[in-house]
Amino acid sequence: MENLETVPLEDTHERQYHSNILNATLNDNLTNFGQEASPSVREVNFEFLEAEQEGAAPEERFLEQSSVYRRFSGWLLRWLLRIPTPLRYFTHLTLFLVILGVLSAAVIFLVDLSVHWLEVFRVWISSSNFGGYFIGFIFYFLTALLLCLLSTFACQALGKEAEGSGIPQMKSILSGFYDREKDALKLRVLGAKSLGLICAIGGGLPVGWEGPNVHIACIISHQLSRLPFFRFIRRDKSLRLQMIGAACAVGLASSFGAPIGGVLYSLETTASFYIVRTFWKATAATVSGALIYKLLYDTPLVEAFQKTTFDVGVVDPTEIVLFALLGILMGCAGSLFVYCVHQVYRIRMKKLPLTSRYILVGIVASIAAILQYPVELFRLDPRMAINELFSSETLRVLSPLQVFLLLVVKFPLVVVSVGLPIPAGVFVPSFLLGSCFGRLYGELLKLIFGDIIVPGGYAVVAAASFTTGVTRALSCAVIIFEVTGQLRHLVPTLIAVLFAFVTGNIFNRSLYDTLIIMKGIPYMPYMRKDVTPDMEVSQVMIKECVRIPEFSSSASLRHILQSYPEFACFPVVDEKGYLLGAVKRRSLLHLLHESWKSFQVGGEYGDNEEFPASSGQTTFDEDDDGDEEELSIHSSMDHRLGASFVSSSNTNITTTTNGDPKHSSSDSHLVVQVPRDVSPLFVTEYTKLSRVHFLFVMLMPKCAYVVNNGKLVGVVTRSTIVECGGSGGGGPFSSSSG
């Protein structure tokens, strides 16, 4: 009897990595056997099977045919195999993280630099010296209108997934809906996001860039994982999601130069749960991104946040009450902001559902240009105003009246702009609005209590607490510490942020959860135990589900594949209905292809004989993405079939004129044994829904089969769980972060 070696669970990624490296390289260097189908196979039009089986992108097939690429792959494999596996895995992964941080920070800086030069150009062309006040206004108005329309055009032409913040989509992906939202990670969306963001901010709309920057970093991470050298990341579902989580942190860290705050903020705003191993990966990536931020933003090319210069000392204990009151006020203001965003969107969808995106953006851009042109600072980079408001000295550029006007003008503009079909973040506008609130609050207290009050300190605390009231992220306090560079207001900031968080959760959800509901983005909600503590799976499961017998004829399998082209996985049962496992669509296609080839070439199986295609068992990762970028997801699939699976939009089953699958009579009754994964996720019909919800959150499966004494009686899917919650919070689940 062979000795069995026990492998620690912690080595899972290393073993998967080692296997993927070998498989990827061998696949690149070995010629696939049996790629060409025989003429007799082509006569029955089996090309759709080979098309789905290949699954390689054109550029990857070109690389496989390149002798230079093969030689490089062979050399790289030999070099990697000389390194011990744990060290090789760590080196490989660290290299990916460093490249991710550097590339993301560089792209974000280029976007910021482009915005800066657009603003400089618009200030120059609209200056009174250029042709008078009225002529300057005309130029300012026209450039604003043109740039904002170009922003929404870029999103419409290149990818509507680029619209909005980007954080809600990443939150959806990290909660298990990668298959539904992975179009948001395509390269064309990166172009749309970057160009749209440049034009939107450069055109004068008061939107932020931290959300779009997070989206940009995630796209870069996704595209890096497609490179052959980093293919092992793409083929490991858990590691792939960890890299997207790290990219979320990089996007924020590269926006403010706040690596620790970026990691914590991404954890709070995007993660349903957090894998501890992700923390060091996110930190490594954010540190590399923050270093690039430091190098680039220390140059005079763009405006950056300035360090504050408050006197070192302890805040007067009597001020703690004032800071706590400020936190409560900012929590109320933040929840009011979220409410206004939601109501504006609802009114727009109800009253103006068919209004062109260009009309909406054009109207808002025109109003913004008219309101912002009279005061020069209103038109400039918001970081300049924030630096002025954070100052420990008396206001020099802005007067208290102008601060009030800035607040009155910017608040409604930000509310309206966030819901427009353009790339739009909310972090920096929230910083600006909060600092305006805090500065006015501090100036008022200074009039009452005298010079003991430092208004700039209240602006800093209010910026963090208002942003917390909007996003419900306590890490805003850490970000403000890293941005300002001082800890004098550490305790007041933490107290105010905590009060703002609690106060905001009393009234409504966070802005990101609200955007998820507004735009119908799929997301696994939180369980509300106070509503349905005893609900069972049998009350929500889908009872009618397609199932495949263990021994099926090739004709019946073709008919199922043709009838349900959007599904990629089916339950396998025996003749009595007992669940035996599950089979992927790709496995069925491969099975039919191989069985037909063997039937044609060997001719050794009669029409009614069984064909032992496999041992009857196989293993797979039901969310394995591989290189199947051509796959797409149909949002209605869970209700039509009752099983949640990745769809294959490119499946093209040849049919006859009456709609039946086209196949020859010689193989109509060819019986094959269906290969299957013998360990799918299943629960009993009496399992509590709260427990199933926990399984879906932690394991992120597409579905769980429901059995009764071993017999398949239904299926519960991710969409079932989400729809039980509903968008109104009246069901057993809630999206509220509170």
XYZ file of C-alpha atoms in Angstrom:
738
model
C 0.000 0.000 0.000
C 1.366 3.382 -0.992
C 2.216 5.908 1.656
C -0.070 8.899 1.553
C 1.420 12.297 2.319
C -0.804 14.749 4.140
C -0.624 18.206 2.579
C -1.426 21.194 4.822
C -4.467 23.201 3.822
C -2.378 26.381 3.754
C -0.453 25.025 0.753
C -3.537 25.000 -1.469
C -2.547 28.093 -3.444
C 1.055 26.862 -3.809
C -0.063 23.484 -5.149
C -2.596 25.106 -7.466
C 0.052 27.576 -8.601
C 2.577 24.810 -9.331
C 0.005 22.833 -11.308
C -1.142 25.867 -13.310
C 2.421 26.856 -14.217
C 3.160 23.374 -15.555
C -0.163 23.042 -17.359
C 0.010 26.485 -18.947
C 3.533 25.945 -20.247
C 2.929 22.405 -21.460
C -0.224 23.505 -23.238
C 1.758 26.194 -24.986
C 4.491 23.787 -26.116
C 2.610 20.565 -26.917
C 0.499 20.089 -30.028
C -3.078 19.239 -29.252
C -3.997 15.737 -30.389
C -7.000 15.291 -32.619
C -7.770 18.949 -33.333
C -8.835 18.238 -36.922
C -12.169 16.486 -37.240
C -12.645 13.868 -39.884
C -14.605 14.750 -43.034
C -17.492 12.585 -41.859
C -17.748 14.602 -38.680
C -17.868 17.846 -40.606
C -20.711 16.464 -42.681
C -22.949 16.459 -39.607
C -21.796 19.944 -38.635
C -20.068 19.276 -35.309
C -18.045 22.494 -35.572
C -19.946 24.069 -32.706
C -18.452 21.458 -30.368
C -14.893 22.187 -31.392
C -15.522 25.924 -31.274
C -16.652 25.726 -27.657
C -13.962 23.221 -26.727
C -11.086 25.373 -27.941
C -12.002 28.411 -25.830
C -8.779 30.297 -26.592
C -8.648 33.930 -27.594
C -7.207 34.684 -31.076
C -4.183 36.478 -29.705
C -3.395 33.507 -27.437
C -3.544 31.095 -30.380
C -1.147 33.388 -32.211
C 1.241 33.278 -29.261
C 1.040 29.498 -29.153
C 2.135 29.372 -32.781
C 5.084 31.638 -32.183
C 8.388 29.821 -31.869
C 9.858 32.782 -29.986
C 7.099 32.573 -27.418
C 7.622 28.815 -27.061
C 11.329 29.210 -26.494
C 10.720 31.927 -23.926
C 8.105 29.789 -22.166
C 10.476 26.864 -22.022
C 13.267 29.014 -20.639
C 10.917 30.579 -18.093
C 9.674 27.156 -16.977
C 13.214 25.853 -16.502
C 14.137 28.981 -14.529
C 11.067 28.748 -12.313
C 11.581 25.053 -11.609
C 15.026 25.792 -10.174
C 13.410 27.867 -7.409
C 11.770 26.085 -4.458
C 7.991 26.091 -4.881
C 7.066 28.286 -1.849
C 9.679 30.891 -2.765
C 8.672 30.719 -6.422
C 5.026 31.304 -5.531
C 5.867 34.213 -3.223
C 8.182 35.837 -5.794
C 5.675 35.417 -8.586
C 2.841 36.858 -6.528
C 4.876 39.760 -5.158
C 5.953 40.698 -8.673
C 2.310 40.834 -9.719
C 1.408 43.048 -6.756
C 4.272 45.470 -7.378
C 3.423 45.761 -11.075
C -0.226 46.281 -10.159
C 0.622 49.107 -7.763
C 3.048 50.830 -10.124
C 0.846 50.600 -13.224
C -2.288 51.694 -11.388
C -0.575 54.690 -9.798
C 0.945 55.689 -13.140
C -2.376 55.499 -15.001
C -4.168 57.373 -12.216
C -1.514 60.083 -12.288
C -1.822 60.436 -16.071
C -5.584 60.846 -15.707
C -5.078 63.441 -12.970
C -2.464 65.260 -15.038
C -4.800 65.359 -18.034
C -7.556 66.821 -15.869
C -5.152 69.444 -14.533
C -4.098 70.607 -17.987
C -7.717 70.736 -19.141
C -8.531 72.968 -16.179
C -5.520 75.179 -16.895
C -6.574 75.464 -20.527
C -10.157 76.370 -19.610
C -9.008 78.970 -17.064
C -6.726 80.522 -19.662
C -9.279 80.569 -22.468
C -12.027 81.944 -20.208
C -9.927 84.589 -18.466
C -11.092 88.173 -18.743
C -7.808 89.114 -20.417
C -8.634 86.824 -23.314
C -11.654 88.806 -24.470
C -13.615 90.231 -21.607
C -15.849 88.716 -18.947
C -18.730 87.793 -21.253
C -16.519 86.245 -23.938
C -14.665 84.338 -21.241
C -17.948 82.973 -19.926
C -18.980 81.840 -23.416
C -15.717 79.930 -23.851
C -16.022 78.433 -20.363
C -19.619 77.397 -20.995
C -18.956 75.842 -24.404
C -15.890 73.900 -23.280
C -17.793 72.590 -20.246
C -20.686 71.450 -22.419
C -18.417 69.840 -25.015
C -16.273 67.960 -22.498
C -19.213 66.655 -20.475
C -20.996 65.435 -23.594
C -17.776 63.748 -24.688
C -17.620 62.039 -21.293
C -21.034 60.422 -21.625
C -20.361 59.608 -25.298
C -17.210 57.711 -24.308
C -19.250 55.616 -21.885
C -21.953 54.918 -24.438
C -19.526 54.065 -27.237
C -16.866 52.091 -25.353
C -18.745 50.574 -22.450
C -21.660 51.593 -20.281
C -20.007 49.667 -17.457
C -17.732 52.710 -17.081
C -20.606 54.842 -15.803
C -20.797 55.699 -12.139
C -18.372 55.108 -9.332
C -17.162 51.589 -10.047
C -17.105 50.587 -6.391
C -20.637 49.064 -6.490
C -19.577 46.827 -9.393
C -16.444 45.736 -7.547
C -18.530 45.080 -4.451
C -20.786 42.864 -6.537
C -17.838 40.958 -7.997
C -16.263 40.379 -4.603
C -19.575 39.126 -3.200
C -19.609 36.308 -5.757
C -21.162 37.829 -8.884
C -17.996 37.853 -10.960
C -19.780 36.137 -13.840
C -22.523 38.774 -13.933
C -20.251 41.826 -13.707
C -16.994 40.740 -15.351
C -17.756 42.846 -18.435
C -16.867 45.807 -16.199
C -13.263 44.522 -16.187
C -12.711 44.597 -19.941
C -9.994 46.692 -21.522
C -12.403 48.893 -23.463
C -14.025 49.883 -20.163
C -10.625 51.108 -18.976
C -10.492 53.469 -21.945
C -14.054 54.634 -21.367
C -13.466 55.133 -17.646
C -10.255 57.105 -18.117
C -11.482 59.300 -20.966
C -14.885 59.835 -19.380
C -13.364 60.782 -16.031
C -10.935 63.243 -17.627
C -13.709 64.954 -19.561
C -16.214 64.978 -16.684
C -13.884 66.552 -14.115
C -12.149 68.698 -16.718
C -15.579 69.884 -17.853
C -16.354 71.243 -14.408
C -18.745 68.653 -13.006
C -18.172 68.290 -9.230
C -17.491 64.551 -9.218
C -14.679 62.668 -7.546
C -12.100 60.289 -8.914
C -11.480 57.773 -6.113
C -14.285 55.394 -7.197
C -13.272 55.456 -10.871
C -9.640 55.015 -9.795
C -10.629 51.890 -7.878
C -12.358 50.625 -11.012
C -9.302 51.438 -13.133
C -6.989 49.534 -10.780
C -9.297 46.503 -10.826
C -9.331 46.461 -14.628
C -5.529 46.607 -14.651
C -5.414 43.700 -12.189
C -7.795 41.665 -14.329
C -5.866 42.333 -17.518
C -2.529 41.535 -15.866
C -3.875 38.157 -14.802
C -4.582 37.376 -18.456
C -0.890 37.476 -19.280
C 0.595 33.973 -19.631
C 3.142 34.706 -16.912
C 0.348 35.384 -14.396
C -2.161 32.824 -15.670
C -2.043 30.954 -12.361
C -3.886 33.875 -10.736
C -6.679 33.771 -13.252
C -7.188 30.029 -12.848
C -7.490 30.232 -9.069
C -10.893 31.679 -8.191
C -9.989 32.630 -4.627
C -6.683 34.215 -5.602
C -8.318 36.080 -8.483
C -10.795 37.689 -6.113
C -8.015 38.497 -3.657
C -6.161 40.372 -6.394
C -9.283 42.355 -7.251
C -9.638 43.194 -3.563
C -6.012 44.330 -3.492
C -6.639 46.428 -6.602
C -9.520 48.193 -4.835
C -7.078 49.225 -2.124
C -4.505 50.333 -4.704
C -7.027 52.562 -6.459
C -7.759 54.543 -3.325
C -4.170 54.566 -2.058
C -2.963 55.926 -5.401
C -5.564 58.692 -5.224
C -4.472 60.064 -1.847
C -1.130 58.460 -1.063
C -2.766 56.649 1.861
C -1.761 52.960 1.762
C -3.179 51.844 5.113
C -6.355 53.876 4.715
C -6.770 52.461 1.217
C -6.570 48.886 2.477
C -9.059 49.502 5.276
C -11.427 51.488 3.060
C -11.510 48.757 0.420
C -12.199 46.214 3.158
C -15.176 48.180 4.478
C -16.744 49.235 1.193
C -16.273 46.214 -1.075
C -15.899 43.044 1.016
C -18.780 40.852 2.182
C -16.188 38.989 4.229
C -12.432 39.290 4.294
C -9.753 36.661 3.709
C -6.929 37.564 6.075
C -4.329 36.474 3.525
C -5.517 39.332 1.321
C -4.274 41.915 3.811
C -0.546 41.551 3.126
C -1.203 41.363 -0.611
C -3.243 44.567 -0.535
C -0.630 46.265 1.645
C 2.222 45.316 -0.691
C 0.340 46.647 -3.707
C -0.760 49.873 -1.989
C 2.737 50.615 -0.701
C 4.156 50.368 -4.217
C 1.318 52.562 -5.493
C 1.829 55.083 -2.685
C 5.547 55.295 -3.488
C 4.746 56.185 -7.084
C 2.189 58.701 -5.794
C 4.875 60.260 -3.606
C 7.344 60.519 -6.480
C 4.863 61.941 -8.987
C 2.787 64.241 -6.795
C 5.819 65.878 -5.230
C 6.377 67.462 -8.635
C 4.653 70.788 -9.424
C 2.689 69.173 -12.255
C -0.596 68.776 -10.384
C -2.261 69.986 -7.210
C -1.933 67.650 -4.216
C -3.272 67.601 -0.691
C -1.045 69.625 1.613
C -0.007 68.612 5.111
C -1.666 70.541 7.905
C 0.313 72.648 10.378
C -1.708 72.499 13.575
C 0.110 73.129 16.840
C 1.251 69.961 18.551
C -0.762 69.447 21.701
C -3.808 67.858 23.227
C -7.284 69.016 22.291
C -9.143 70.620 25.180
C -11.403 67.974 26.775
C -14.348 70.357 26.689
C -14.107 70.378 22.885
C -14.796 66.640 22.739
C -18.492 67.347 23.226
C -18.395 69.842 20.365
C -16.668 67.296 18.109
C -19.222 64.631 19.052
C -22.031 67.032 18.176
C -20.283 67.735 14.872
C -20.174 63.992 14.167
C -23.911 63.684 14.770
C -24.593 66.626 12.469
C -22.350 65.146 9.757
C -24.077 61.777 10.078
C -27.417 63.490 9.496
C -25.987 65.516 6.606
C -24.452 62.389 5.063
C -27.713 60.458 5.253
C -29.504 63.494 3.775
C -27.013 63.460 0.909
C -27.686 59.762 0.238
C -31.438 60.353 0.424
C -31.234 63.217 -2.064
C -29.168 61.128 -4.509
C -31.742 58.342 -4.354
C -34.726 60.671 -4.733
C -33.214 62.540 -7.682
C -32.559 59.229 -9.425
C -36.102 57.988 -8.728
C -37.656 61.203 -10.014
C -35.509 61.049 -13.125
C -36.490 57.426 -13.809
C -40.182 58.160 -13.161
C -40.618 61.531 -14.849
C -37.887 61.434 -17.495
C -37.332 57.747 -18.296
C -36.745 58.252 -22.010
C -34.718 61.432 -21.801
C -31.481 61.238 -23.751
C -28.293 60.946 -21.744
C -26.891 63.868 -23.705
C -29.768 66.130 -22.684
C -29.386 65.214 -19.005
C -25.631 65.700 -18.962
C -25.892 68.852 -21.058
C -28.412 70.453 -18.684
C -26.365 69.674 -15.569
C -23.129 70.802 -17.238
C -24.751 74.076 -18.265
C -26.073 74.753 -14.762
C -22.689 73.914 -13.242
C -20.898 76.280 -15.621
C -23.321 79.132 -14.884
C -23.090 78.711 -11.101
C -19.339 78.138 -10.867
C -18.015 80.755 -13.268
C -18.511 83.871 -11.071
C -16.094 82.646 -8.342
C -12.723 81.523 -9.679
C -12.015 79.067 -6.853
C -15.295 77.287 -7.593
C -13.886 76.380 -11.005
C -10.531 75.077 -9.849
C -9.335 71.763 -8.460
C -11.305 70.997 -5.264
C -8.038 70.105 -3.548
C -7.117 73.791 -3.575
C -10.280 74.669 -1.669
C -9.792 71.736 0.729
C -6.224 72.838 1.464
C -7.501 76.341 2.176
C -10.257 75.066 4.479
C -7.854 72.754 6.341
C -5.483 75.632 7.048
C -4.783 76.390 10.705
C -4.584 80.084 9.855
C -7.242 82.626 8.974
C -8.879 82.152 5.584
C -6.934 84.020 2.927
C -8.485 83.093 -0.415
C -12.046 82.370 0.695
C -14.202 84.404 3.031
C -16.764 82.702 5.320
C -19.480 83.961 2.983
C -17.767 82.328 0.004
C -17.424 79.092 1.974
C -21.167 79.168 2.583
C -21.838 79.859 -1.099
C -19.463 77.044 -2.057
C -21.453 74.668 0.135
C -24.805 75.858 -1.219
C -23.643 75.545 -4.838
C -21.709 72.279 -4.614
C -24.139 70.212 -2.523
C -26.995 70.049 -5.083
C -24.569 69.823 -7.997
C -22.828 66.804 -6.477
C -26.185 65.181 -5.677
C -27.326 65.503 -9.289
C -23.963 64.637 -10.864
C -23.478 61.348 -8.995
C -26.403 59.739 -10.828
C -25.455 60.916 -14.324
C -24.269 58.411 -16.987
C -20.632 59.433 -16.575
C -17.724 58.188 -14.439
C -18.299 59.797 -11.051
C -16.801 59.285 -7.624
C -18.018 60.808 -4.394
C -15.088 60.741 -1.965
C -13.400 64.054 -2.839
C -16.713 65.960 -3.197
C -17.685 64.581 0.224
C -14.363 65.782 1.602
C -15.048 69.234 0.179
C -18.621 69.441 1.476
C -17.612 68.168 4.896
C -14.726 70.608 5.174
C -17.101 73.469 4.283
C -19.512 72.334 7.007
C -16.692 72.015 9.506
C -15.049 75.331 8.678
C -18.307 77.219 9.122
C -18.956 75.296 12.339
C -15.470 76.168 13.598
C -15.737 79.827 12.629
C -19.037 80.053 14.512
C -17.505 78.444 17.611
C -14.546 80.804 17.374
C -16.896 83.779 17.521
C -18.463 82.295 20.674
C -15.461 80.876 22.556
C -12.589 82.928 21.181
C -9.127 81.939 19.944
C -9.103 78.617 21.799
C -11.020 77.233 18.805
C -9.060 76.319 15.649
C -11.599 76.285 12.768
C -9.267 74.318 10.498
C -9.322 71.409 12.930
C -13.092 71.252 12.758
C -12.870 71.282 8.957
C -10.581 68.223 9.078
C -12.849 66.347 11.480
C -15.985 67.266 9.533
C -14.449 66.140 6.234
C -13.812 62.672 7.664
C -17.153 62.399 9.473
C -19.278 63.650 6.556
C -17.557 61.188 4.217
C -18.260 58.468 6.775
C -21.901 59.544 6.865
C -22.045 59.086 3.092
C -19.992 55.898 2.656
C -20.353 54.355 6.163
C -16.628 53.624 6.249
C -14.828 54.248 9.544
C -11.516 54.104 7.684
C -12.148 57.671 6.498
C -10.517 58.666 9.797
C -7.330 56.792 8.879
C -7.310 58.350 5.416
C -7.612 61.852 6.861
C -4.687 61.124 9.198
C -2.514 60.026 6.277
C -3.605 62.927 4.069
C -3.056 65.670 6.663
C 0.026 64.076 8.198
C -0.860 64.983 11.794
C -2.492 63.180 14.702
C -3.461 66.141 16.896
C -7.129 65.544 16.139
C -6.912 61.741 16.312
C -9.334 61.258 19.210
C -11.830 63.942 18.071
C -11.824 62.498 14.562
C -12.443 58.956 15.767
C -15.265 60.111 18.031
C -16.917 62.212 15.323
C -16.564 59.455 12.723
C -18.119 56.904 15.055
C -21.077 59.170 15.821
C -21.528 59.913 12.111
C -21.482 56.191 11.307
C -24.114 55.317 13.896
C -26.302 58.310 13.052
C -26.228 57.599 9.333
C -27.175 53.954 9.795
C -30.260 55.004 11.741
C -31.713 56.693 8.651
C -30.641 54.756 5.552
C -28.024 52.662 3.776
C -24.621 53.784 2.578
C -24.342 55.514 -0.774
C -22.719 52.464 -2.383
C -25.516 50.148 -1.244
C -28.020 52.724 -2.473
C -26.324 52.844 -5.877
C -26.435 49.041 -6.034
C -30.201 49.160 -5.496
C -30.711 52.094 -7.864
C -28.882 50.427 -10.757
C -30.004 46.873 -10.100
C -26.481 45.552 -9.578
C -26.502 41.987 -8.204
C -25.207 41.749 -4.670
C -25.498 39.293 -1.798
C -27.389 41.187 0.924
C -27.008 40.805 4.654
C -29.290 38.478 6.574
C -31.945 40.070 8.745
C -32.451 37.553 11.525
C -35.136 39.667 13.143
C -37.463 39.093 10.189
C -37.224 35.390 9.274
C -35.178 33.461 11.806
C -36.873 30.103 11.063
C -37.342 30.244 7.283
C -36.267 27.016 5.558
C -34.831 26.379 2.119
C -37.970 24.533 1.031
C -39.866 27.831 1.189
C -37.708 29.553 -1.427
C -36.188 26.752 -3.525
C -36.985 26.253 -7.204
C -38.691 22.876 -7.460
C -38.750 22.509 -11.232
C -35.178 22.040 -12.402
C -33.719 20.293 -15.427
C -31.772 17.157 -14.574
C -29.664 14.786 -16.671
C -29.828 10.986 -16.208
C -26.538 9.241 -15.509
C -26.844 7.274 -18.744
C -28.227 9.465 -21.506
C -28.450 9.224 -25.255
C -26.383 11.629 -27.286
C -29.574 12.904 -28.907
C -31.088 13.860 -25.549
C -27.879 15.585 -24.481
C -27.785 17.568 -27.722
C -31.410 18.533 -27.213
C -30.684 19.808 -23.681
C -27.668 21.779 -24.880
C -29.752 23.316 -27.640
C -32.775 24.036 -25.469
C -30.772 25.702 -22.704
C -27.785 27.394 -24.379
C -27.391 29.892 -21.538
C -26.555 27.274 -18.906
C -23.237 25.639 -18.280
C -23.984 23.134 -15.506
C -26.678 20.551 -14.855
C -27.481 18.127 -12.015
C -26.958 14.417 -12.728
C -29.398 11.882 -11.245
C -29.941 8.144 -11.446
C -33.110 6.415 -12.620
C -34.733 6.892 -9.199
C -33.960 10.607 -9.010
C -31.099 10.404 -6.509
C -28.544 13.168 -6.916
C -25.233 11.765 -8.174
C -23.410 15.000 -8.917
C -23.273 17.805 -11.460
C -21.820 18.138 -14.933
C -20.539 21.188 -16.734
C -21.695 22.148 -20.178
C -18.120 22.015 -21.384
C -17.840 18.432 -20.151
C -20.962 17.472 -22.090
C -19.648 19.098 -25.242
C -16.335 17.312 -24.872
C -18.116 14.029 -24.168
C -20.279 14.296 -27.287
C -17.316 15.285 -29.400
C -15.116 12.416 -28.258
C -17.889 9.826 -28.381
C -18.838 10.834 -31.913
C -15.238 10.761 -33.098
C -14.729 7.316 -31.589
C -17.990 6.131 -33.136
C -17.006 7.426 -36.568
C -13.393 6.279 -36.518
C -13.706 2.953 -34.689
C -17.199 1.970 -35.694
C -17.179 -0.474 -32.823
C -20.327 0.636 -31.045
C -23.778 -0.100 -32.299
C -26.719 2.255 -32.158
C -28.000 0.824 -28.914
C -24.761 0.066 -27.115
C -23.344 2.002 -24.200
C -20.235 4.044 -24.747
C -18.074 4.179 -21.614
C -16.837 7.707 -22.116
C -15.305 8.068 -18.698
C -15.137 6.620 -15.257
C -18.192 8.656 -14.393
C -16.385 11.103 -12.133
C -14.739 14.408 -12.778
C -13.837 17.479 -10.804
C -14.143 21.121 -11.685
C -14.416 24.572 -10.287
C -17.844 25.829 -11.203
C -16.589 29.383 -11.369
C -13.419 28.619 -13.273
C -13.019 31.499 -15.643
C -9.983 30.291 -17.529
C -9.740 31.949 -20.900
C -13.443 31.986 -21.589
C -13.877 35.699 -21.992
C -16.446 34.989 -24.651
C -18.862 33.663 -22.038
C -21.686 35.956 -21.007
C -24.318 35.771 -18.314
C -28.061 35.992 -18.782
C -29.660 37.576 -15.779
C -32.836 35.501 -16.037
C -31.186 32.094 -16.135
C -31.904 31.068 -12.546
C -35.672 31.283 -12.979
C -35.908 29.560 -16.315
C -33.971 26.456 -15.374
C -33.586 26.441 -11.641
C -29.829 25.991 -11.702
C -27.316 28.816 -11.688
C -24.619 28.397 -14.202
C -22.310 30.359 -16.423
C -23.919 30.916 -19.804
C -22.239 30.319 -23.085
C -23.456 32.928 -25.510
C -21.337 31.592 -28.355
C -22.949 28.144 -28.423
C -24.316 27.540 -31.912
C -26.061 24.212 -32.156
C -27.082 23.430 -35.702
C -30.767 22.674 -35.982
C -33.100 21.414 -38.623
C -36.009 23.394 -40.006
C -38.342 22.060 -37.319
C -36.033 23.191 -34.530
C -34.743 19.771 -33.432
C -31.040 19.122 -32.954
C -29.348 18.069 -36.151
C -27.713 14.689 -35.833
C -27.418 11.583 -37.908
C -29.639 8.614 -37.287
C -26.630 6.397 -36.607
C -25.839 8.101 -33.291
C -29.347 9.054 -32.169
C -29.496 6.233 -29.643
C -25.828 6.170 -28.685
C -25.886 5.971 -24.887
C -23.093 7.619 -22.962
C -22.239 7.738 -19.292
C -22.281 11.352 -18.175
C -19.120 12.454 -16.313
C -19.863 14.350 -13.151
C -18.489 16.130 -10.157
C -19.469 13.876 -7.279
C -19.221 16.603 -4.650
C -21.545 19.480 -5.567
C -22.899 21.680 -2.821
C -26.218 20.358 -1.543
C -28.441 20.931 1.471
C -31.589 19.343 2.821
C -34.948 20.993 2.341
C -35.144 21.628 6.087
C -31.908 23.611 6.262
C -32.356 27.090 7.720
C -32.132 29.850 5.147
C -29.719 31.767 7.366
C -27.257 28.876 7.164
C -27.606 28.651 3.393
C -27.033 32.391 3.166
C -23.818 31.972 5.136
C -22.680 29.238 2.735
C -23.362 31.454 -0.276
C -21.454 34.367 1.255
C -18.422 32.315 2.251
C -18.170 29.770 -0.581
C -19.708 31.893 -3.376
C -21.317 28.979 -5.241
C -23.707 29.532 -8.117
C -26.281 27.196 -6.619
C -26.944 24.590 -3.965
C -28.981 21.497 -4.753
C -31.769 20.611 -2.344
C -32.244 16.932 -1.511
C -34.645 14.860 0.542
C -33.191 11.502 1.603
C -30.757 11.781 -1.283
C -33.341 12.597 -3.955
C -33.082 15.881 -5.836
C -36.161 17.961 -5.028
C -35.054 21.451 -6.054
C -32.309 23.992 -6.232
C -31.600 27.292 -4.506
C -29.550 29.839 -6.424
C -27.747 33.080 -5.707
C -30.520 34.981 -7.442
C -33.038 33.243 -5.211
C -31.180 34.426 -2.130
C -30.867 37.978 -3.432
C -34.487 38.260 -4.527
C -35.700 37.009 -1.167
C -34.196 40.169 0.269
C -35.696 42.527 -2.257
C -34.584 46.098 -2.800
C -36.862 47.615 -0.266
C -35.505 45.867 2.770
C -38.821 44.189 3.480
C -37.595 40.628 3.019
C -35.305 38.403 5.014
C -32.185 40.128 3.765
C -30.967 43.685 3.805
C -28.159 45.501 2.016
C -27.645 47.834 4.879
C -24.211 47.875 6.306
C -25.592 48.590 9.688
